[in-house]
XYZ file of C-alpha atoms in Angstrom:
191
model
C 14.108 72.198 28.765
C 16.564 69.518 27.997
C 15.848 66.012 29.292
C 12.190 66.687 30.106
C 10.716 66.317 26.672
C 7.361 64.670 26.288
C 7.431 61.349 24.383
C 6.127 61.451 20.825
C 2.849 59.561 20.303
C 3.497 55.882 19.324
C 7.054 55.957 20.651
C 6.310 55.293 24.305
C 8.474 52.811 26.128
C 6.572 49.584 26.808
C 5.332 48.916 30.303
C 6.932 45.805 31.853
C 5.078 42.624 30.788
C 3.417 44.262 27.769
C 6.285 44.036 25.304
C 5.443 43.268 21.698
C 6.621 39.778 20.665
C 9.548 39.484 18.311
C 8.498 38.185 14.872
C 8.396 34.385 14.833
C 8.228 34.044 18.631
C 4.531 34.622 19.136
C 2.747 32.369 21.593
C 0.276 30.046 19.870
C -3.415 30.668 20.270
C -5.121 27.814 22.113
C -6.092 25.067 19.675
C -3.745 26.243 16.935
C -0.495 24.653 18.132
C 1.612 22.862 15.548
C 1.243 19.088 15.875
C 4.166 17.010 17.059
C 5.561 14.773 14.300
C 3.725 11.475 14.176
C 0.680 12.757 16.074
C -1.116 14.477 13.230
C -4.815 13.797 12.856
C -5.678 11.873 9.698
C -7.204 13.744 6.800
C -10.797 12.726 6.141
C -10.854 9.734 3.805
C -7.141 9.066 4.291
C -6.166 5.642 5.554
C -4.298 5.532 8.831
C -1.719 2.888 9.371
C -0.420 2.010 12.802
C 0.943 -1.310 11.583
C 4.671 -1.646 11.963
C 6.484 -2.099 8.667
C 8.098 -5.537 8.389
C 11.784 -5.901 7.699
C 11.983 -6.970 4.067
C 14.728 -6.727 1.472
C 14.397 -4.137 -1.260
C 13.144 -5.743 -4.462
C 14.118 -5.026 -8.024
C 13.511 -1.601 -9.497
C 12.489 -2.547 -13.014
C 9.635 -2.094 -15.484
C 7.636 -4.733 -13.600
C 7.795 -2.833 -10.284
C 7.125 0.551 -11.937
C 4.136 -0.803 -13.864
C 2.646 -2.185 -10.633
C 2.905 1.251 -8.998
C 1.144 2.865 -11.943
C -1.701 0.344 -11.783
C -2.291 1.086 -8.089
C -3.008 4.687 -9.108
C -5.696 3.723 -11.624
C -9.270 2.616 -11.115
C -9.451 -0.925 -9.753
C -11.628 -3.856 -10.821
C -13.804 -4.815 -7.834
C -14.260 -8.493 -6.983
C -15.354 -10.378 -3.864
C -13.253 -13.189 -2.399
C -14.911 -16.346 -1.086
C -14.464 -17.521 2.495
C -13.735 -21.164 1.646
C -10.604 -22.338 -0.185
C -12.644 -25.019 -1.983
C -14.877 -22.319 -3.519
C -12.046 -20.184 -4.921
C -12.907 -21.309 -8.477
C -16.017 -19.107 -8.290
C -13.791 -15.991 -8.474
C -11.415 -16.169 -11.442
C -8.718 -13.571 -12.090
C -6.091 -13.269 -14.788
C -2.785 -11.429 -14.692
C -3.463 -7.940 -16.049
C -1.237 -5.224 -17.459
C -4.062 -2.687 -17.487
C -5.749 -2.807 -14.081
C -5.487 -3.688 -10.415
C -8.041 -5.670 -8.462
C -9.853 -4.466 -5.370
C -10.779 -7.681 -3.568
C -13.429 -7.503 -0.840
C -12.555 -9.881 1.996
C -15.157 -11.884 3.919
C -15.971 -11.379 7.582
C -13.111 -13.675 8.631
C -10.470 -11.398 7.040
C -9.188 -14.322 4.947
C -10.454 -14.834 1.412
C -9.667 -16.906 -1.649
C -9.657 -16.268 -5.386
C -8.475 -18.384 -8.320
C -5.618 -17.201 -10.522
C -5.773 -18.499 -14.089
C -2.289 -18.753 -15.561
C -2.829 -18.952 -19.322
C 0.739 -19.677 -20.449
C 3.645 -22.011 -19.821
C 6.863 -20.727 -18.307
C 5.843 -17.232 -17.189
C 6.697 -15.146 -14.156
C 3.874 -13.515 -12.216
C 4.374 -10.671 -9.781
C 1.953 -10.176 -6.873
C 1.902 -6.662 -5.471
C -0.139 -5.450 -2.496
C 0.004 -3.106 0.516
C 2.292 -4.367 3.271
C -0.567 -4.553 5.802
C -2.221 -7.178 3.596
C -1.016 -10.562 2.441
C -1.429 -12.338 -0.881
C 0.097 -15.765 -1.433
C -0.158 -18.312 -4.225
C -0.870 -21.880 -3.189
C 0.684 -24.672 -5.255
C 0.124 -28.226 -4.054
C 1.620 -29.783 -7.213
C 5.021 -28.071 -7.266
C 4.426 -26.259 -10.561
C 5.743 -22.934 -9.255
C 9.047 -21.559 -8.106
C 9.503 -18.350 -6.110
C 12.062 -16.339 -8.085
C 11.635 -13.070 -6.208
C 10.879 -13.593 -2.509
C 8.602 -11.176 -0.676
C 10.308 -7.782 -0.705
C 9.573 -4.071 -0.861
C 8.590 -2.732 -4.249
C 11.540 -0.495 -5.071
C 9.395 1.846 -7.175
C 6.688 2.907 -4.682
C 6.200 3.084 -0.925
C 4.395 0.556 1.273
C 3.859 -1.972 -1.540
C 5.260 -5.500 -1.398
C 6.525 -7.450 -4.390
C 6.701 -11.234 -4.737
C 7.489 -12.993 -8.008
C 6.639 -16.571 -8.861
C 7.632 -18.527 -11.951
C 4.968 -20.898 -13.287
C 6.331 -23.953 -15.060
C 2.897 -24.830 -16.456
C -0.410 -23.158 -17.142
C -3.368 -23.851 -14.876
C -5.425 -22.621 -11.943
C -3.847 -21.589 -8.647
C -5.543 -20.482 -5.434
C -4.502 -17.111 -4.016
C -5.068 -16.652 -0.302
C -5.657 -13.044 0.769
C -5.447 -11.805 4.354
C -6.406 -8.350 5.592
C -8.993 -6.475 7.617
C -12.382 -8.247 7.723
C -14.950 -6.868 5.241
C -12.341 -4.530 3.723
C -10.652 -4.447 0.334
C -7.235 -5.761 -0.601
C -5.754 -3.875 -3.540
C -3.878 -6.386 -5.638
C -1.839 -6.124 -8.826
C -1.059 -9.346 -10.694
C 1.390 -8.886 -13.571
C 2.871 -11.512 -15.872
C 6.082 -11.539 -17.839
C 7.013 -14.153 -20.456
């Protein structure tokens, strides 16, 4: 009998409301929705950063900036900053081409270390994460900023400031960041 054939098994027409979803249009299972951009949960051990990035010029992309980025990816030398500027001489650091420093800040979030500049007429680059601040203090006018605070052109979220030292000596570095946390700092010198 034409037109009254029984449907073949597996070829039945779907009942309204029970249609199979088209590939790629499936409804998400509760708890498995894709996160909205910018709302992702941090990965365990990964730093979160809600701090707004400052507007800074882009610094030089040169061997100095690239070397700083490489040093941030290596093991750091741990040191502890002092809370009083007058005590900075207790924590001596030298410019290094082989390692970065991880400086533990005191409870106040502001710490001090002493930079020993061993040579005359050198340029030193200070590199750190933009949420932290490192600045060289010079009461005697022996330094000249030759590269103002800028973004390191060779890696993300790192600042670059270059200072020329007209004479050797000891200079206080003030570090500001989260209390009792570490400031990763690269100090490079170039003759």
